[in-house]
mmCIF file of C-alpha atoms in Angstrom:
data_model
loop_
_atom_site.group_PDB
_atom_site.id
_atom_site.type_symbol
_atom_site.label_atom_id
_atom_site.label_comp_id
_atom_site.label_asym_id
_atom_site.label_seq_id
_atom_site.Cartn_x
_atom_site.Cartn_y
_atom_site.Cartn_z
ATOM 1 C CA UNK V 29 -41.142 -14.731 -3.361
ATOM 2 C CA UNK V 30 -37.640 -13.387 -2.675
ATOM 3 C CA UNK V 31 -38.466 -10.054 -4.318
ATOM 4 C CA UNK V 32 -41.634 -9.809 -2.226
ATOM 5 C CA UNK V 33 -39.635 -10.535 0.929
ATOM 6 C CA UNK V 34 -37.096 -7.822 0.062
ATOM 7 C CA UNK V 35 -39.922 -5.370 -0.686
ATOM 8 C CA UNK V 36 -41.451 -6.039 2.733
ATOM 9 C CA UNK V 37 -38.070 -5.468 4.375
ATOM 10 C CA UNK V 38 -37.690 -2.231 2.463
ATOM 11 C CA UNK V 39 -41.146 -1.026 3.534
ATOM 12 C CA UNK V 40 -40.150 -1.805 7.114
ATOM 13 C CA UNK V 41 -37.003 0.273 6.696
ATOM 14 C CA UNK V 42 -34.685 -2.729 6.645
ATOM 15 C CA UNK V 43 -32.190 -3.630 3.916
ATOM 16 C CA UNK V 44 -33.714 -1.023 1.597
ATOM 17 C CA UNK V 45 -30.474 0.536 0.339
ATOM 18 C CA UNK V 46 -28.862 -2.751 -0.672
ATOM 19 C CA UNK V 47 -32.000 -4.243 -2.231
ATOM 20 C CA UNK V 48 -31.088 -3.361 -5.800
ATOM 21 C CA UNK V 49 -27.443 -2.399 -5.270
ATOM 22 C CA UNK V 50 -25.597 -2.082 -7.562
ATOM 23 C CA UNK V 51 -27.747 -1.010 -10.496
ATOM 24 C CA UNK V 52 -25.094 1.059 -12.288
ATOM 25 C CA UNK V 53 -21.287 1.005 -12.694
ATOM 26 C CA UNK V 54 -19.088 1.574 -9.645
ATOM 27 C CA UNK V 55 -15.930 3.663 -9.784
ATOM 28 C CA UNK V 56 -12.824 2.732 -7.826
ATOM 29 C CA UNK V 57 -10.615 5.764 -7.253
ATOM 30 C CA UNK V 58 -6.874 5.037 -7.212
ATOM 31 C CA UNK V 59 -4.852 8.008 -5.906
ATOM 32 C CA UNK V 60 -1.834 7.268 -8.096
ATOM 33 C CA UNK V 61 -1.081 7.098 -11.815
ATOM 34 C CA UNK V 62 -1.434 4.023 -13.981
ATOM 35 C CA UNK V 63 1.360 1.484 -14.025
ATOM 36 C CA UNK V 64 2.292 1.442 -10.341
ATOM 37 C CA UNK V 65 1.591 -1.067 -7.589
ATOM 38 C CA UNK V 66 -1.610 0.646 -6.456
ATOM 39 C CA UNK V 67 -3.010 0.644 -9.973
ATOM 40 C CA UNK V 68 -2.042 -2.984 -10.632
ATOM 41 C CA UNK V 69 -3.704 -4.245 -7.446
ATOM 42 C CA UNK V 70 -6.817 -2.161 -8.127
ATOM 43 C CA UNK V 71 -7.257 -3.576 -11.618
ATOM 44 C CA UNK V 72 -6.797 -7.178 -10.519
ATOM 45 C CA UNK V 73 -9.478 -6.793 -7.855
ATOM 46 C CA UNK V 74 -11.843 -4.508 -9.806
ATOM 47 C CA UNK V 75 -12.311 -6.964 -12.631
ATOM 48 C CA UNK V 76 -13.397 -9.841 -10.416
ATOM 49 C CA UNK V 77 -15.331 -7.622 -8.004
ATOM 50 C CA UNK V 78 -17.414 -6.531 -10.980
ATOM 51 C CA UNK V 79 -18.146 -10.174 -11.757
ATOM 52 C CA UNK V 80 -19.239 -10.819 -8.167
ATOM 53 C CA UNK V 81 -21.438 -7.718 -8.011
ATOM 54 C CA UNK V 82 -22.744 -8.212 -11.563
ATOM 55 C CA UNK V 83 -21.852 -4.642 -12.432
ATOM 56 C CA UNK V 84 -18.779 -2.927 -13.889
ATOM 57 C CA UNK V 85 -16.155 -1.628 -11.457
ATOM 58 C CA UNK V 86 -14.203 1.074 -13.292
ATOM 59 C CA UNK V 87 -10.760 2.108 -12.080
ATOM 60 C CA UNK V 88 -10.337 5.890 -12.063
ATOM 61 C CA UNK V 89 -6.798 7.171 -11.500
ATOM 62 C CA UNK V 90 -6.599 10.499 -9.638
ATOM 63 C CA UNK V 91 -2.866 11.065 -8.966
ATOM 64 C CA UNK V 92 -1.372 14.068 -7.222
ATOM 65 C CA UNK V 93 0.028 15.334 -3.910
ATOM 66 C CA UNK V 94 1.199 11.908 -2.768
ATOM 67 C CA UNK V 95 -2.287 10.454 -2.937
ATOM 68 C CA UNK V 96 -4.113 13.402 -1.378
ATOM 69 C CA UNK V 97 -5.934 14.404 -4.585
ATOM 70 C CA UNK V 98 -7.529 10.998 -5.038
ATOM 71 C CA UNK V 99 -8.316 10.664 -1.343
ATOM 72 C CA UNK V 100 -10.080 14.031 -1.282
ATOM 73 C CA UNK V 101 -12.055 13.145 -4.413
ATOM 74 C CA UNK V 102 -13.255 9.927 -2.830
ATOM 75 C CA UNK V 103 -14.009 11.515 0.534
ATOM 76 C CA UNK V 104 -16.159 14.211 -1.081
ATOM 77 C CA UNK V 105 -18.119 11.756 -3.258
ATOM 78 C CA UNK V 106 -21.683 10.656 -2.618
ATOM 79 C CA UNK V 107 -21.962 8.017 0.106
ATOM 80 C CA UNK V 108 -24.101 5.687 -1.983
ATOM 81 C CA UNK V 109 -21.746 2.778 -2.680
ATOM 82 C CA UNK V 110 -20.963 3.854 -6.230
ATOM 83 C CA UNK V 111 -17.608 5.387 -5.320
ATOM 84 C CA UNK V 112 -14.914 3.260 -3.688
ATOM 85 C CA UNK V 113 -11.388 4.254 -2.732
ATOM 86 C CA UNK V 114 -8.171 2.234 -2.826
ATOM 87 C CA UNK V 115 -6.474 3.508 0.311
ATOM 88 C CA UNK V 116 -3.024 2.532 1.462
ATOM 89 C CA UNK V 117 -0.185 3.245 3.819
ATOM 90 C CA UNK V 118 0.604 6.558 2.108
ATOM 91 C CA UNK V 119 -2.844 8.132 2.007
ATOM 92 C CA UNK V 120 -4.099 6.743 5.321
ATOM 93 C CA UNK V 121 -1.012 6.492 7.558
ATOM 94 C CA UNK V 122 1.959 8.449 6.207
ATOM 95 C CA UNK V 123 0.388 11.637 4.823
ATOM 96 C CA UNK V 124 -1.602 12.387 8.005
ATOM 97 C CA UNK V 125 1.672 12.276 9.945
ATOM 98 C CA UNK V 126 3.661 14.319 7.432
ATOM 99 C CA UNK V 127 1.264 17.177 6.764
ATOM 100 C CA UNK V 128 -0.371 19.420 9.341
ATOM 101 C CA UNK V 129 -3.289 20.032 6.978
ATOM 102 C CA UNK V 130 -4.901 17.610 4.547
ATOM 103 C CA UNK V 131 -8.081 18.040 2.480
ATOM 104 C CA UNK V 132 -9.435 14.815 4.004
ATOM 105 C CA UNK V 133 -9.472 12.969 7.323
ATOM 106 C CA UNK V 134 -8.265 9.353 6.975
ATOM 107 C CA UNK V 135 -10.501 8.185 9.817
ATOM 108 C CA UNK V 136 -13.602 10.389 9.785
ATOM 109 C CA UNK V 137 -14.054 10.632 6.005
ATOM 110 C CA UNK V 138 -14.019 6.914 5.146
ATOM 111 C CA UNK V 139 -15.698 3.616 5.945
ATOM 112 C CA UNK V 140 -13.132 0.773 5.897
ATOM 113 C CA UNK V 141 -14.377 -2.264 3.963
ATOM 114 C CA UNK V 142 -11.555 -4.781 3.571
ATOM 115 C CA UNK V 143 -7.756 -5.013 3.563
ATOM 116 C CA UNK V 144 -6.960 -6.349 0.104
ATOM 117 C CA UNK V 145 -3.238 -7.042 0.041
ATOM 118 C CA UNK V 146 0.219 -6.194 1.308
ATOM 119 C CA UNK V 147 3.432 -5.864 -0.674
ATOM 120 C CA UNK V 148 6.958 -5.873 0.770
ATOM 121 C CA UNK V 149 9.855 -3.875 -0.609
ATOM 122 C CA UNK V 150 13.368 -5.073 -1.347
ATOM 123 C CA UNK V 151 16.704 -3.582 -0.254
ATOM 124 C CA UNK V 152 19.127 -3.501 -3.180
ATOM 125 C CA UNK V 153 22.687 -2.304 -3.790
ATOM 126 C CA UNK V 154 24.638 -1.962 -7.006
ATOM 127 C CA UNK V 155 26.860 -5.020 -7.655
ATOM 128 C CA UNK V 156 30.219 -3.335 -6.948
ATOM 129 C CA UNK V 157 29.115 -2.168 -3.502
ATOM 130 C CA UNK V 158 31.300 -3.578 -0.745
ATOM 131 C CA UNK V 159 28.535 -5.063 1.427
ATOM 132 C CA UNK V 160 27.244 -8.478 0.339
ATOM 133 C CA UNK V 161 24.542 -8.907 2.992
ATOM 134 C CA UNK V 162 22.699 -6.899 5.621
ATOM 135 C CA UNK V 163 25.135 -7.627 8.430
ATOM 136 C CA UNK V 164 28.125 -6.469 6.365
ATOM 137 C CA UNK V 165 26.163 -3.382 5.302
ATOM 138 C CA UNK V 166 25.497 -2.463 8.926
ATOM 139 C CA UNK V 167 29.133 -3.082 9.863
ATOM 140 C CA UNK V 168 30.354 -0.927 6.980
ATOM 141 C CA UNK V 169 27.938 1.860 7.838
ATOM 142 C CA UNK V 170 28.993 1.860 11.481
ATOM 143 C CA UNK V 171 32.652 1.939 10.471
ATOM 144 C CA UNK V 172 32.129 5.007 8.272
ATOM 145 C CA UNK V 173 29.093 6.946 9.583
ATOM 146 C CA UNK V 174 27.528 9.269 7.033
ATOM 147 C CA UNK V 175 29.570 7.901 4.113
ATOM 148 C CA UNK V 176 26.932 5.559 2.657
ATOM 149 C CA UNK V 177 23.896 7.065 0.941
ATOM 150 C CA UNK V 178 20.525 5.788 -0.163
ATOM 151 C CA UNK V 179 18.190 6.870 -2.918
ATOM 152 C CA UNK V 180 14.435 7.300 -2.671
ATOM 153 C CA UNK V 181 11.714 8.463 -5.024
ATOM 154 C CA UNK V 182 10.999 11.452 -2.799
ATOM 155 C CA UNK V 183 10.742 12.730 0.764
ATOM 156 C CA UNK V 184 8.079 10.845 2.680
ATOM 157 C CA UNK V 185 7.852 8.103 0.052
ATOM 158 C CA UNK V 186 7.598 4.430 0.999
ATOM 159 C CA UNK V 187 11.266 4.016 0.013
ATOM 160 C CA UNK V 188 12.250 6.863 2.347
ATOM 161 C CA UNK V 189 10.151 5.468 5.203
ATOM 162 C CA UNK V 190 11.635 1.975 4.767
ATOM 163 C CA UNK V 191 15.179 3.340 4.861
ATOM 164 C CA UNK V 192 14.500 5.439 7.963
ATOM 165 C CA UNK V 193 13.128 2.363 9.718
ATOM 166 C CA UNK V 194 16.320 0.545 8.753
ATOM 167 C CA UNK V 195 18.640 3.265 10.074
ATOM 168 C CA UNK V 196 16.656 3.604 13.296
ATOM 169 C CA UNK V 197 16.586 -0.115 14.076
ATOM 170 C CA UNK V 198 20.168 -0.830 13.009
ATOM 171 C CA UNK V 199 21.670 2.288 14.574
ATOM 172 C CA UNK V 200 23.484 3.423 11.431
ATOM 173 C CA UNK V 201 23.840 6.838 9.808
ATOM 174 C CA UNK V 202 22.981 6.915 6.102
ATOM 175 C CA UNK V 203 22.611 9.970 3.877
ATOM 176 C CA UNK V 204 19.281 10.421 2.099
ATOM 177 C CA UNK V 205 19.322 11.390 -1.589
ATOM 178 C CA UNK V 206 15.707 12.084 -2.672
ATOM 179 C CA UNK V 207 14.746 12.006 -6.340
ATOM 180 C CA UNK V 208 11.615 13.047 -8.206
ATOM 181 C CA UNK V 209 10.364 9.563 -8.962
ATOM 182 C CA UNK V 210 11.680 6.025 -9.184
ATOM 183 C CA UNK V 211 13.246 6.208 -12.661
ATOM 184 C CA UNK V 212 15.977 8.808 -11.922
ATOM 185 C CA UNK V 213 16.747 7.157 -8.572
ATOM 186 C CA UNK V 214 17.110 3.771 -10.228
ATOM 187 C CA UNK V 215 19.278 5.180 -13.015
ATOM 188 C CA UNK V 216 21.782 6.605 -10.521
ATOM 189 C CA UNK V 217 21.759 3.415 -8.452
ATOM 190 C CA UNK V 218 22.548 1.303 -11.511
ATOM 191 C CA UNK V 219 25.723 3.280 -12.190
ATOM 192 C CA UNK V 220 26.778 3.573 -8.552
ATOM 193 C CA UNK V 221 26.130 7.264 -7.981
ATOM 194 C CA UNK V 222 24.136 6.160 -4.935
ATOM 195 C CA UNK V 223 24.807 3.067 -2.857
ATOM 196 C CA UNK V 224 21.460 1.462 -2.056
ATOM 197 C CA UNK V 225 17.704 1.810 -2.235
ATOM 198 C CA UNK V 226 14.473 0.271 -0.987
ATOM 199 C CA UNK V 227 12.009 -0.370 -3.808
ATOM 200 C CA UNK V 228 8.891 -2.310 -4.687
ATOM 201 C CA UNK V 229 9.873 -5.782 -5.857
ATOM 202 C CA UNK V 230 7.996 -5.705 -9.176
ATOM 203 C CA UNK V 231 9.569 -2.389 -10.200
ATOM 204 C CA UNK V 232 13.106 -3.618 -9.697
ATOM 205 C CA UNK V 233 13.117 -7.381 -10.183
ATOM 206 C CA UNK V 234 14.260 -7.220 -13.850
ATOM 207 C CA UNK V 235 17.485 -5.501 -12.743
ATOM 208 C CA UNK V 236 17.964 -8.068 -9.968
ATOM 209 C CA UNK V 237 17.458 -10.988 -12.334
ATOM 210 C CA UNK V 238 19.846 -9.441 -14.856
ATOM 211 C CA UNK V 239 22.549 -9.077 -12.201
ATOM 212 C CA UNK V 240 22.530 -5.290 -12.470
ATOM 213 C CA UNK V 241 21.533 -4.973 -8.805
ATOM 214 C CA UNK V 242 22.011 -7.232 -5.787
ATOM 215 C CA UNK V 243 19.121 -7.887 -3.411
ATOM 216 C CA UNK V 244 20.121 -8.013 0.258
ATOM 217 C CA UNK V 245 16.757 -8.455 1.986
ATOM 218 C CA UNK V 246 13.006 -8.020 1.713
ATOM 219 C CA UNK V 247 10.978 -6.005 4.185
ATOM 220 C CA UNK V 248 7.959 -8.227 4.871
ATOM 221 C CA UNK V 249 7.138 -10.753 7.581
ATOM 222 C CA UNK V 250 8.244 -13.634 5.378
ATOM 223 C CA UNK V 251 10.183 -14.183 2.177
ATOM 224 C CA UNK V 252 8.660 -12.918 -1.050
ATOM 225 C CA UNK V 253 7.461 -15.523 -3.589
ATOM 226 C CA UNK V 254 9.181 -13.595 -6.393
ATOM 227 C CA UNK V 255 12.517 -13.618 -4.493
ATOM 228 C CA UNK V 256 12.436 -16.812 -2.420
ATOM 229 C CA UNK V 257 16.218 -16.928 -1.995
ATOM 230 C CA UNK V 258 16.386 -13.431 -0.453
ATOM 231 C CA UNK V 259 16.069 -13.304 3.376
ATOM 232 C CA UNK V 260 13.823 -10.945 5.277
ATOM 233 C CA UNK V 261 15.394 -8.144 7.279
ATOM 234 C CA UNK V 262 14.143 -9.941 10.381
ATOM 235 C CA UNK V 263 16.128 -13.022 9.344
ATOM 236 C CA UNK V 264 19.113 -10.817 8.585
ATOM 237 C CA UNK V 265 19.348 -9.483 12.129
ATOM 238 C CA UNK V 266 16.579 -6.880 12.616
ATOM 239 C CA UNK V 267 13.815 -8.949 14.261
ATOM 240 C CA UNK V 268 11.349 -6.074 14.641
ATOM 241 C CA UNK V 269 11.655 -4.784 11.102
ATOM 242 C CA UNK V 270 8.576 -4.742 8.866
ATOM 243 C CA UNK V 271 7.777 -2.307 6.085
ATOM 244 C CA UNK V 272 6.118 -2.161 2.710
ATOM 245 C CA UNK V 273 2.852 -1.182 1.111
ATOM 246 C CA UNK V 274 -0.709 -2.290 1.804
ATOM 247 C CA UNK V 275 -3.939 -1.670 -0.033
ATOM 248 C CA UNK V 276 -7.553 -1.678 1.093
ATOM 249 C CA UNK V 277 -11.052 -0.804 -0.072
ATOM 250 C CA UNK V 278 -12.920 2.063 1.566
ATOM 251 C CA UNK V 279 -16.085 4.047 0.891
ATOM 252 C CA UNK V 280 -17.078 7.623 1.755
ATOM 253 C CA UNK V 281 -18.263 8.049 5.333
ATOM 254 C CA UNK V 282 -21.990 7.522 5.691
ATOM 255 C CA UNK V 283 -22.304 4.796 3.068
ATOM 256 C CA UNK V 284 -25.137 2.491 4.227
ATOM 257 C CA UNK V 285 -23.970 -0.525 6.217
ATOM 258 C CA UNK V 286 -25.961 -2.966 4.083
ATOM 259 C CA UNK V 287 -24.077 -1.816 1.006
ATOM 260 C CA UNK V 288 -20.723 -1.955 2.781
ATOM 261 C CA UNK V 289 -21.470 -5.513 3.900
ATOM 262 C CA UNK V 290 -22.369 -6.512 0.359
ATOM 263 C CA UNK V 291 -19.085 -5.125 -0.999
ATOM 264 C CA UNK V 292 -17.107 -6.747 1.807
ATOM 265 C CA UNK V 293 -18.662 -10.156 1.173
ATOM 266 C CA UNK V 294 -18.059 -9.885 -2.592
ATOM 267 C CA UNK V 295 -14.452 -8.771 -2.000
ATOM 268 C CA UNK V 296 -13.858 -11.709 0.318
ATOM 269 C CA UNK V 297 -15.015 -14.094 -2.398
ATOM 270 C CA UNK V 298 -12.688 -12.384 -4.871
ATOM 271 C CA UNK V 299 -9.665 -12.712 -2.596
ATOM 272 C CA UNK V 300 -10.210 -16.434 -2.108
ATOM 273 C CA UNK V 301 -9.942 -17.092 -5.851
ATOM 274 C CA UNK V 302 -6.651 -18.778 -6.724
ATOM 275 C CA UNK V 303 -6.404 -16.876 -9.993
ATOM 276 C CA UNK V 304 -6.677 -13.551 -8.165
ATOM 277 C CA UNK V 305 -4.163 -14.573 -5.513
ATOM 278 C CA UNK V 306 -1.740 -15.663 -8.252
ATOM 279 C CA UNK V 307 -2.173 -12.371 -10.109
ATOM 280 C CA UNK V 308 -1.431 -10.447 -6.925
ATOM 281 C CA UNK V 309 1.708 -12.527 -6.345
ATOM 282 C CA UNK V 310 2.852 -11.667 -9.868
ATOM 283 C CA UNK V 311 2.532 -8.003 -8.860
ATOM 284 C CA UNK V 312 4.636 -8.577 -5.740
ATOM 285 C CA UNK V 313 1.626 -8.569 -3.413
ATOM 286 C CA UNK V 314 -0.114 -11.044 -1.122
ATOM 287 C CA UNK V 315 -3.896 -11.292 -0.687
ATOM 288 C CA UNK V 316 -5.056 -10.556 2.872
ATOM 289 C CA UNK V 317 -8.826 -10.126 3.389
ATOM 290 C CA UNK V 318 -10.608 -10.071 6.738
ATOM 291 C CA UNK V 319 -13.447 -8.105 8.291
ATOM 292 C CA UNK V 320 -14.142 -4.382 8.099
ATOM 293 C CA UNK V 321 -13.410 -4.079 11.814
ATOM 294 C CA UNK V 322 -10.018 -5.726 11.329
ATOM 295 C CA UNK V 323 -9.195 -3.314 8.531
ATOM 296 C CA UNK V 324 -10.225 -0.343 10.683
ATOM 297 C CA UNK V 325 -7.941 -1.577 13.464
ATOM 298 C CA UNK V 326 -5.120 -2.028 10.944
ATOM 299 C CA UNK V 327 -5.458 1.572 9.779
ATOM 300 C CA UNK V 328 -5.321 2.866 13.353
ATOM 301 C CA UNK V 329 -2.307 0.688 14.150
ATOM 302 C CA UNK V 330 -0.432 1.754 11.027
ATOM 303 C CA UNK V 331 -1.224 5.402 11.702
ATOM 304 C CA UNK V 332 0.370 5.134 15.140
ATOM 305 C CA UNK V 333 3.334 3.145 13.824
ATOM 306 C CA UNK V 334 4.050 5.687 11.088
ATOM 307 C CA UNK V 335 3.721 8.487 13.630
ATOM 308 C CA UNK V 336 6.572 6.941 15.612
ATOM 309 C CA UNK V 337 8.714 6.266 12.529
ATOM 310 C CA UNK V 338 8.290 9.781 11.124
ATOM 311 C CA UNK V 339 8.850 11.440 14.509
ATOM 312 C CA UNK V 340 11.916 9.390 15.437
ATOM 313 C CA UNK V 341 13.327 9.632 11.928
ATOM 314 C CA UNK V 342 12.711 13.401 11.832
ATOM 315 C CA UNK V 343 11.181 13.124 8.395
ATOM 316 C CA UNK V 344 10.024 16.464 7.065
ATOM 317 C CA UNK V 345 8.626 17.606 3.751
ATOM 318 C CA UNK V 346 10.362 20.354 1.833
#
């Protein structure tokens, strides 16, 4: 009876696309290499999303150009629901404000489905550094402008953006030392060649736990479950501060609404599972969820916020 009802709807031009969707594996394009936060979040969600949709969801890593390669690949894919994209603050909000030309449009080329998770960063210093908390760091930086430096894993990276937000809101002058990736930046921080750095929590928590680095604050709205004793920057004296990464599911523009709704509903069920939420916490992230419209509004808001940060911080690519 149900199949007959769906057939009638299809013949009437209603619900036809989603009737047998999905009937083959779905690929989820991640615009960064394996092993990072984007990849970890994608794999946690993909596994359970496949269970909900009764079809495999295969993570496909397409790194390059700060996320632009993967974003372009997804944007140019068929709008049939069999290609999804894990978009985030870099590909959807930062890159469009850093580059005058991109091979994709973050708004026109995608259909937002759901905001999956957010992940704060942590501000760390090497143990011998004079400042023991955020207030003493700000005082020290104001006493000696331009004498304290910070590492990042590259110009325009999330670490760079977080630090610029810190200098802008605290009114201090810090010197940026960009590296080609997290590993060399972390190596120099550990031996004191640079003074401080903003980093994803998961990437740096072993050094914090071993006492090789000291955490001063986290960048989210509230304290991080993995570092419950570390205050937020808002608690530490910068009430408007909020930075970090976020991750959401999108599809190529033109994907049928019935299919988008089916993916959104399945994703919502995934994000309410305690096992999934716990896995995300272990990766330094927090499950979010919500409607497609809410995710679209979030993207627009973050685009405007990053525009202000990048403009006021005079961030430029080499």
